[in-house]
Short mmCIF file of C-alpha atoms and ligand atoms in Angstrom, two decimals:
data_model
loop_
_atom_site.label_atom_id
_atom_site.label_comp_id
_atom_site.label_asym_id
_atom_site.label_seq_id
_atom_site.Cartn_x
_atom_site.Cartn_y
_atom_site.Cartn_z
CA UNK A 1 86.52 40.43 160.01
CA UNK A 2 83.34 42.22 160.27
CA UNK A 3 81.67 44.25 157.47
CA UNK A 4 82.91 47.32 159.08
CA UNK A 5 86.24 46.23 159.59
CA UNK A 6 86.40 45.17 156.20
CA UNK A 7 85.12 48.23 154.80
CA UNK A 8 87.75 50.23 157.30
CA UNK A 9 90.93 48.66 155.72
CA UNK A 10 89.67 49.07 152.44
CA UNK A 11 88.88 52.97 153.11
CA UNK A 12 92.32 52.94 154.76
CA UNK A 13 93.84 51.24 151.54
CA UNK A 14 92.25 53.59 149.31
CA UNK A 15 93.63 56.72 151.13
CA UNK A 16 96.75 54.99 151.74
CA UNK A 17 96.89 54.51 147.78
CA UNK A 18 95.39 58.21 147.13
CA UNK A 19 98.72 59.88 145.17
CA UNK A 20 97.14 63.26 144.36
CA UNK A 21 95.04 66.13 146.58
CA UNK A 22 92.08 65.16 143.63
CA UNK A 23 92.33 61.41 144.06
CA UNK A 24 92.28 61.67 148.03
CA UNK A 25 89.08 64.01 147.71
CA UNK A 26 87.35 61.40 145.25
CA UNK A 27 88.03 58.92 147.72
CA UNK A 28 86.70 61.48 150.85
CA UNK A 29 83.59 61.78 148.71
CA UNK A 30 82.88 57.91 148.48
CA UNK A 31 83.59 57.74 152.12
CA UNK A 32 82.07 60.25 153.93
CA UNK A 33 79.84 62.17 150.64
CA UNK A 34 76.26 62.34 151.23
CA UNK A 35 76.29 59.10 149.10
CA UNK A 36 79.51 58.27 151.31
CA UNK A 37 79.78 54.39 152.38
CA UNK A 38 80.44 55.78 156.06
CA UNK A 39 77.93 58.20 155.61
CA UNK A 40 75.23 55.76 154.76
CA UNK A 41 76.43 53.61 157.87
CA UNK A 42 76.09 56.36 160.09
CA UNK A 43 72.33 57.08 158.99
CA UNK A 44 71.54 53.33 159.71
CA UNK A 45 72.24 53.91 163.71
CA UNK A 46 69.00 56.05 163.56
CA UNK A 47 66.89 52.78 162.69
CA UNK A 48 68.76 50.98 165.23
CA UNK A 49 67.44 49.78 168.65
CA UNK A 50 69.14 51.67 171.72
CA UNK A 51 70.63 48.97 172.93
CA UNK A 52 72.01 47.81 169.53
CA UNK A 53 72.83 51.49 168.93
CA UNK A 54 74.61 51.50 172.11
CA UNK A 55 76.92 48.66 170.21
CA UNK A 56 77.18 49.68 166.63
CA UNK A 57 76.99 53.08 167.54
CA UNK A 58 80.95 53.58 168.64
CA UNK A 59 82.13 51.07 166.44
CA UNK A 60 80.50 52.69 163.25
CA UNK A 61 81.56 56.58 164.71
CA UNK A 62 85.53 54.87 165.12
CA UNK A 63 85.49 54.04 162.00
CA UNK A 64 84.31 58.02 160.87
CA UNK A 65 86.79 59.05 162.95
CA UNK A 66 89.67 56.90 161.51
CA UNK A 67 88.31 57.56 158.19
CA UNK A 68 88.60 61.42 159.14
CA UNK A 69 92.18 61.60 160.52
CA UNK A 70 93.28 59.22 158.08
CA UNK A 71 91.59 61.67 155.18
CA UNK A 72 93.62 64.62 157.14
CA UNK A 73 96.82 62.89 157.33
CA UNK A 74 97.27 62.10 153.76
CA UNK A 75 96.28 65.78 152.90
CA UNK A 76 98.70 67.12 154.66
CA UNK A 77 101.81 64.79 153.48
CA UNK A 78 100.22 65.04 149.90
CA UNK A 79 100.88 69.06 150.35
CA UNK A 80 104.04 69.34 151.98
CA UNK A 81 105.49 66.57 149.10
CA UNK A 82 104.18 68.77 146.14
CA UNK A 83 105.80 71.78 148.37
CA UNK A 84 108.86 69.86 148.91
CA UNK A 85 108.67 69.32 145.34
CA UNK A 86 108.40 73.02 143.87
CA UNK A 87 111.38 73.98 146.78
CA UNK A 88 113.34 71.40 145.05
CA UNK A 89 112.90 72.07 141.36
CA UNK A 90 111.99 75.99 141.77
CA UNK A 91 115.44 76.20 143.54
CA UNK A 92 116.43 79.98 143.02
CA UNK A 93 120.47 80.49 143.05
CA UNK A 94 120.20 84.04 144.50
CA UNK A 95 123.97 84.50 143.85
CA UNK A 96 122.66 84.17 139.75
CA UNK A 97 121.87 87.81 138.20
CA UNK A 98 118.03 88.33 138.55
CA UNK A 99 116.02 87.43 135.33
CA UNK A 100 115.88 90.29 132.91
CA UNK A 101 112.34 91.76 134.47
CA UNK A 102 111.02 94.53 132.38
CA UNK A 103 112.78 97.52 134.62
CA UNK A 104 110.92 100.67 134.55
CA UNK A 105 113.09 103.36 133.43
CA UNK A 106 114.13 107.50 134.69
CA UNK A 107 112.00 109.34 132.41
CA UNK A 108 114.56 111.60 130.74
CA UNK A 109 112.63 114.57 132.20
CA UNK A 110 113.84 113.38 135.77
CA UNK A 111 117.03 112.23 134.36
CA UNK A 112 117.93 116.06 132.93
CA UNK A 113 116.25 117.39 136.49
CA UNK A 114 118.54 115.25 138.49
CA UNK A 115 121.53 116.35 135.68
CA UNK A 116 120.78 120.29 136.10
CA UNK A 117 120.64 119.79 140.71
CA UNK A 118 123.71 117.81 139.89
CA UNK A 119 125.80 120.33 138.16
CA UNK A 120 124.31 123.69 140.12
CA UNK A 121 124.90 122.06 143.41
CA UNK A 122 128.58 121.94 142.58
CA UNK A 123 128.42 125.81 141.58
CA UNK A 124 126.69 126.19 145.30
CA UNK A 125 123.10 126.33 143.87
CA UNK A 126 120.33 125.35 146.29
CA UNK A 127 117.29 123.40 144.68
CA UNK A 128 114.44 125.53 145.69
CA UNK A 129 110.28 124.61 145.30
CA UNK A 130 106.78 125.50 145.71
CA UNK A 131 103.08 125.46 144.95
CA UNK A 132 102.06 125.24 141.77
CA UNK A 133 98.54 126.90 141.83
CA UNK A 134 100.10 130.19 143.14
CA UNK A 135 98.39 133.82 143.06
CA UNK A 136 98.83 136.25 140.65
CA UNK A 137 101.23 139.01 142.93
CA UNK A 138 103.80 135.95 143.23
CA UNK A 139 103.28 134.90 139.80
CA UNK A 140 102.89 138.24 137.39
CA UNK A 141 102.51 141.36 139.74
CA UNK A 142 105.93 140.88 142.33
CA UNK A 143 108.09 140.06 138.70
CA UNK A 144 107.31 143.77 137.12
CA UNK A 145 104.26 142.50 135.01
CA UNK A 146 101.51 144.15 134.65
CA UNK A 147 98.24 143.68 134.41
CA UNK A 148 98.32 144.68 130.68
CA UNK A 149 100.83 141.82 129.64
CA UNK A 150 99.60 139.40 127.17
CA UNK A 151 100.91 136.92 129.99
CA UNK A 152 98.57 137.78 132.26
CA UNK A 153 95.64 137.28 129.26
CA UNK A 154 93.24 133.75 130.05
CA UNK A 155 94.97 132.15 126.79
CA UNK A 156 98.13 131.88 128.42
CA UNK A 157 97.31 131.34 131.87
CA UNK A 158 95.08 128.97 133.75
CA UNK A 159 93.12 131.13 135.99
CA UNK A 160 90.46 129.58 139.06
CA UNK A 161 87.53 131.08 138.99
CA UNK A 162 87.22 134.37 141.21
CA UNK A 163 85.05 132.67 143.86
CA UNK A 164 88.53 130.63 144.93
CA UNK A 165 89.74 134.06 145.20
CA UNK A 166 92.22 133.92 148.11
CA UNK A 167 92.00 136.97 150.60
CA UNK A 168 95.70 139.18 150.91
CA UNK A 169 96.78 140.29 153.86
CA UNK A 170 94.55 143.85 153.37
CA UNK A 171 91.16 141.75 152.63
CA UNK A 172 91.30 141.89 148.91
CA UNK A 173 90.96 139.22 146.58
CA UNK A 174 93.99 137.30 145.25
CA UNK A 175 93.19 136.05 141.31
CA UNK A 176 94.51 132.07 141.94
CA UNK A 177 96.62 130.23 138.90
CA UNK A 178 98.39 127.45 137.67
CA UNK A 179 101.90 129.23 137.82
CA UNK A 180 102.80 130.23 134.28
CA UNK A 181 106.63 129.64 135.74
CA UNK A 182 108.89 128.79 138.68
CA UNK A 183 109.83 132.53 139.03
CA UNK A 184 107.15 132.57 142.04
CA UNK A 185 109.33 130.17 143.41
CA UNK A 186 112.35 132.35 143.27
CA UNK A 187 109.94 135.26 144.65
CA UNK A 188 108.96 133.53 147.68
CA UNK A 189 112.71 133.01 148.17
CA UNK A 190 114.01 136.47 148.23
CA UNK A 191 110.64 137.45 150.65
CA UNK A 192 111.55 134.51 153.25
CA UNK A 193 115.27 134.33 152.97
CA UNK A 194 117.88 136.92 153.49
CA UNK A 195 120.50 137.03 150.56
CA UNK A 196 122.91 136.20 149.47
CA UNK A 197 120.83 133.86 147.77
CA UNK A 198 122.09 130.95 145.24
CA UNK A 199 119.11 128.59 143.94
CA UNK A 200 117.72 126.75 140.73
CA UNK A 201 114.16 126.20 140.83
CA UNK A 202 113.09 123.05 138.37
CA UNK A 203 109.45 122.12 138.49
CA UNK A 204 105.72 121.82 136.24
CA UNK A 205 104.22 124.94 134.53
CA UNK A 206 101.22 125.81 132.97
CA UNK A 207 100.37 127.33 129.64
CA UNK A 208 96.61 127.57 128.00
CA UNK A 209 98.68 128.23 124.64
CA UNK A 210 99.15 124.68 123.90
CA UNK A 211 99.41 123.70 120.19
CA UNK A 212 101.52 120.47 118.19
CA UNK A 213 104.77 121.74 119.64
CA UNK A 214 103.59 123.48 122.89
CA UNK A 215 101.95 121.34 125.80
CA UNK A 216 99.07 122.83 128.67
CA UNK A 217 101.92 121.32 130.96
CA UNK A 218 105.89 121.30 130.57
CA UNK A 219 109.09 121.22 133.10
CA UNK A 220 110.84 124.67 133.35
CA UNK A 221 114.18 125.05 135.45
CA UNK A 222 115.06 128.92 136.53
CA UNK A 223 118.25 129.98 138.66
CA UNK A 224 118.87 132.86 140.69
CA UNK A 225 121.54 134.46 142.18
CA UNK A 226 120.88 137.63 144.39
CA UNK A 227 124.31 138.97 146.03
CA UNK A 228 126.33 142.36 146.10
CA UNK A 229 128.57 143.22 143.22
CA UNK A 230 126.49 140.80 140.51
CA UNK A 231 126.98 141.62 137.27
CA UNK A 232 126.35 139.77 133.48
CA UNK A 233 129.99 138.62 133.44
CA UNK A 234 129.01 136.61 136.16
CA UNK A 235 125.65 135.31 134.26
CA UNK A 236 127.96 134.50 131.30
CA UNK A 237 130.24 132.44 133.59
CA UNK A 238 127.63 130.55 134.77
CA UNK A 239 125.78 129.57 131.84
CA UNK A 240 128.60 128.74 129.84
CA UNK A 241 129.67 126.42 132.83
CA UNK A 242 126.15 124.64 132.72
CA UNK A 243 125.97 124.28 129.04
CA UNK A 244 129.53 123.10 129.05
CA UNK A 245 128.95 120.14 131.80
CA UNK A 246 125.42 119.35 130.52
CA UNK A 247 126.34 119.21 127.05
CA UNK A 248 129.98 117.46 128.40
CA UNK A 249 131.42 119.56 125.47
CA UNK A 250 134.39 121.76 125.93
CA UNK A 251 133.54 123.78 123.04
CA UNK A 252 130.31 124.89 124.02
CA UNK A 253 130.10 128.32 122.51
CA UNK A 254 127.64 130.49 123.82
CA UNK A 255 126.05 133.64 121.52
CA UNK A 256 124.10 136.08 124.19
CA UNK A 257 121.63 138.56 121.84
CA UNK A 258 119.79 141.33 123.80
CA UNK A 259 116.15 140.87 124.32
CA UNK A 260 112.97 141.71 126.54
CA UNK A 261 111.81 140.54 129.71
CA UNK A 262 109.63 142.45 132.65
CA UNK A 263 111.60 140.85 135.44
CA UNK A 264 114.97 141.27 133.78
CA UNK A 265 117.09 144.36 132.56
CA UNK A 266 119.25 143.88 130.84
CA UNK A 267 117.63 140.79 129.02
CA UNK A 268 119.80 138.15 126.85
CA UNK A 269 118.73 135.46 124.87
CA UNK A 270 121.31 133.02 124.76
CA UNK A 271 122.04 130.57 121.93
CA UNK A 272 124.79 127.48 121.10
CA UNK A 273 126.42 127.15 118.60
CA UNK A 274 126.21 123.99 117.29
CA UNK A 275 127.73 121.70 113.93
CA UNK A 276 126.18 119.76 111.63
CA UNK A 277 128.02 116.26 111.64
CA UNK A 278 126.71 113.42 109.01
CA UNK A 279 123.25 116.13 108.67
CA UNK A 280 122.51 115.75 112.26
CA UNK A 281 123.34 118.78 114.52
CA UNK A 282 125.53 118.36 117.25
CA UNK A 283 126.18 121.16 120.32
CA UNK A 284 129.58 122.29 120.12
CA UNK A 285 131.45 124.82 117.15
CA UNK A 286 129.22 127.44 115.96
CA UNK A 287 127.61 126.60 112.46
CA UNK A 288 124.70 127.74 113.36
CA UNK A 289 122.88 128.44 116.54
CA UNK A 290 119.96 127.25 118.95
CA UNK A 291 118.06 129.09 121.10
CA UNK A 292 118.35 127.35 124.83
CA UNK A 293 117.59 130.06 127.35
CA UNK A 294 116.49 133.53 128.46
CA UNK A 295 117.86 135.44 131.01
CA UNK A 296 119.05 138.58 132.51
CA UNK A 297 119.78 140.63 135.58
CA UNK A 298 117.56 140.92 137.79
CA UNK A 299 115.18 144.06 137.57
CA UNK A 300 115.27 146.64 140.17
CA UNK A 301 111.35 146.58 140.48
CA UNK A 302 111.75 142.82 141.23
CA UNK A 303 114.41 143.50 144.07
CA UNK A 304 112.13 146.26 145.68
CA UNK A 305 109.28 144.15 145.35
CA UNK A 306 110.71 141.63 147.48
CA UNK A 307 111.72 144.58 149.88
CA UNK A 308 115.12 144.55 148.88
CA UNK A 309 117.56 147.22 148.18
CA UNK A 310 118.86 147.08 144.76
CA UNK A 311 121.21 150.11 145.47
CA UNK A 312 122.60 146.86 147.68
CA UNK A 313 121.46 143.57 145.92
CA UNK A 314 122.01 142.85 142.18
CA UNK A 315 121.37 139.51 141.07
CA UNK A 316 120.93 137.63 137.58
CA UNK A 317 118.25 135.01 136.38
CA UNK A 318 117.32 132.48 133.75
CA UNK A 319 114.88 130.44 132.60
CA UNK A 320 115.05 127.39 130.53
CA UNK A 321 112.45 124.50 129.39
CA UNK A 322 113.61 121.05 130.56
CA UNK A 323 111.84 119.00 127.94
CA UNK A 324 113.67 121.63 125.59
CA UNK A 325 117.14 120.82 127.07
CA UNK A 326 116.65 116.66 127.30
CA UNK A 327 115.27 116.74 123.31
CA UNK A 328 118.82 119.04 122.29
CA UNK A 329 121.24 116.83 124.26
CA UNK A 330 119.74 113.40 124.01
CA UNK A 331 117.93 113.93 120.34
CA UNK A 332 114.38 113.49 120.63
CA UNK A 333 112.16 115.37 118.40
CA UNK A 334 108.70 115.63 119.44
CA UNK A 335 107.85 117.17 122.87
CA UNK A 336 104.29 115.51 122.95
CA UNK A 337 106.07 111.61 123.23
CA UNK A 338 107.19 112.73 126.60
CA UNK A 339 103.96 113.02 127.86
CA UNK A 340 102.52 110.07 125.98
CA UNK A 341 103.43 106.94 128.62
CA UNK A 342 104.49 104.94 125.42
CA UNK A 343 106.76 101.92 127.00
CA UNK A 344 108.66 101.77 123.87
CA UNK A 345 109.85 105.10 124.00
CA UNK A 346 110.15 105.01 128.11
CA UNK A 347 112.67 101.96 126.83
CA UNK A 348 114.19 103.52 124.88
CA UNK A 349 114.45 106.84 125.90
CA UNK A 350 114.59 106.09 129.42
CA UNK A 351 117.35 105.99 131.76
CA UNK A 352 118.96 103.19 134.06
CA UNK A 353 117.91 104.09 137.70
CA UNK A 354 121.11 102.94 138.79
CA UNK A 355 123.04 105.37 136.57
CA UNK A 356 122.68 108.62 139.01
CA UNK A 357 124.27 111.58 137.25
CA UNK A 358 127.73 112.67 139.09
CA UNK A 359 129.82 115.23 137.93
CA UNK A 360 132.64 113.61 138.09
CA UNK A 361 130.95 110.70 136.14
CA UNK A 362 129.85 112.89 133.60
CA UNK A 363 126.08 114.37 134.19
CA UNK A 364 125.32 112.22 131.21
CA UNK A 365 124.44 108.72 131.06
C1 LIG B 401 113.13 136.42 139.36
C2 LIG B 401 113.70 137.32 138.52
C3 LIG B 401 113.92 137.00 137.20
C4 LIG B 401 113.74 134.17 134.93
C5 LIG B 401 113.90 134.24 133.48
C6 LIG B 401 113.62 133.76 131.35
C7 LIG B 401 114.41 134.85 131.22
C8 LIG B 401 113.12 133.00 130.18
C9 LIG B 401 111.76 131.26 129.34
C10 LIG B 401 112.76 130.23 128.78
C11 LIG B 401 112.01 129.17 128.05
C12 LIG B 401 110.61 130.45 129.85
O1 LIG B 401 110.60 127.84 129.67
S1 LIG B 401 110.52 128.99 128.87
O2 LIG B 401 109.45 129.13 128.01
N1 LIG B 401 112.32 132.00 130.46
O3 LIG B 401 113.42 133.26 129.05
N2 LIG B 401 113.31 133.41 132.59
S2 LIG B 401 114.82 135.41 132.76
O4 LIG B 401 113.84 135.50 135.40
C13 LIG B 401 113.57 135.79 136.73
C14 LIG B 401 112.99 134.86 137.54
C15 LIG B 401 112.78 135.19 138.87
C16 LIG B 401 112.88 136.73 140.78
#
């Protein structure tokens, strides 16, 4: 056997005996490297004669070439074994449960959202939204508050500064905000929508009064209801059958005390009762009372303002803080944690996507 020949069975061996992707490249490099034994072949052809080249020259490229496809060959059975390989040991049973993955969680925010669309929806209540940088005729002037209020002052509202002024329909300049409430929303209802009108409004709000128990951003939920005949015993109804399913207490007991509100008359604060079992309260009896709401019917000036007739249309309102309502029923006790992105308490405060609130399966988890 020739040199060559000899050399090509013992390339041939080599990649024949190559068990690894690294072991066939070592041997590529010895072949066909720049210090390659094929390489250093294929430079001697240029000190050749032509007519010896003319000989060597095919016999020396052949064995390239073998070398080559042989190189190829074994690369490709070398990958498809360790594939075959990691098919056969990473074998996944997909009948078996999937792997306890770290599974984001509902925020409890979203949770008490979905809880509150869930229970008004079965009391006919329409979810109703809109912008939250709003102007301040939807936000203050159309809800009977003037520009005197303490509302209206900078430290409670986040105003845009008057060159983002919007025009009104007569030319003059609308003061822009981040909506201090979802009233606006409600507003923009009755001026679009003919009553009778039935609709909760959940959604972000904006205060510049934050401090260790107040945030510059928290979840309000308001409900309307704008109809003929309304009056508070229908407000009552209504908020004793929310507090009722979203507490899933039967003895709920509600304590209404009069108050003050620009877009309400008359105004109620409403409190539950609640007992104190092993020194924790718990929502039901009346021990003692919480503060969850405000509402009231809805005030003339607010009807008219939407071009209404409240000769014709009555309606009631309230207004509630979500965060408020998920730290009473489900016991956390500091607002800013919701806001903080902390896994641990996502985990443990959090809720099981797959546990969508029904009535009939209890609103609650
Ligand atoms: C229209 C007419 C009346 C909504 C109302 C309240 C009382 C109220 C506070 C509760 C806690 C805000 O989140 S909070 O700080 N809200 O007490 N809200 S009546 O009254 C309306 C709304 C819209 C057209």
């Amino acid at each position: 056997m020739s040199d060559i020949e000899v050399l090509k069975s013992s390339l041939l061996a080599a990649i024949d005996a190559a068990d690894t992707p690294d072991a066939l490249e070592a041997v590529r490099i010895d072949a066909l490297g720049k210090q390659g034994s094929v390489s250093a072949l294929l430079k001697t052809l240029g000190q050749m004669s032509p007519e010896e080249r003319q000989v060597q020259g095919p016999v020396i490229n052949g064995l390239r070439e073998a070398v080559t496809s042989g190189i190829a060959a074994k690369k490709a059975a070398l990958e498809s074994a360790i594939l075959n390989q990691r098919l056969a040991t990473e074998r996944l049973d997909m009948t078996l449960p999937a792997p306890e993955s770290p599974r984001g969680t509902v925020h409890p925010v979203s949770q008490v959202m979905d809880e509150l669309a869930e229970i008004f929806a079965d009391m006919g209540f329409a979810v109703a939204e809109g912008p939250e940088i709003e102007d301040d005729w939807h936000n203050f002037s159309a809800l009977n508050i003037p520009d005197t209020h303490p509302a209206r002052a900078m430290h409670d509202t986040f105003y845009f500064p008057d060159q983002m002024a919007q025009k009104d329909e007569n030319g003059d300049g609308k003061k822009m905000l981040l909506r201090t409430h979802t009233s606006p929303v409600q507003i923009r209802t009755m001026t679009s929508q003919e009553p009778p009108i039935r609709i909760i409004a959940p959604g972000r709000v904006y205060r510049s009064d934050s401090d260790a128990t107040h945030t510059p951003m928290f979840h309000q939920i308001e409900g309307l209801v704008i109809d003929k005949g309304i009056h508070l015993g229908h407000l009552k109804w209504t908020l004793e059958t929310f507090l009722k399913a979203f507490f899933e207490r039967d003895d709920v007991v509600l304590r209404l005390r009069p108050s003050y509100f620009p877009f309400t008359e008359p105004s109620v604060e409403v409190d539950v009762g609640y007992s104190v079992v092993k020194g924790k309260r718990v929502i039901g009896g009346s021990e003692g009372w919480m503060e969850v709401l405000g509402s009231g019917m809805v005030h003339r000036k607010v009807i008219e303002a939407c071009g209404l007739d409240p000769d014709v249309w009555q309606g009631f309102a309230f207004g509630t803080g979500v965060d408020r309502l998920a730290m009473l029923k489900y016991g956390m006790d500091d607002l800013r944690a919701f806001f903080d992105g902390d896994n641990r308490w996502l985990q443990h405060y959090g809720f099981n996507a797959l546990d969508v609130p029904t009535l009939s399966g209890g609103v609650g988890a």
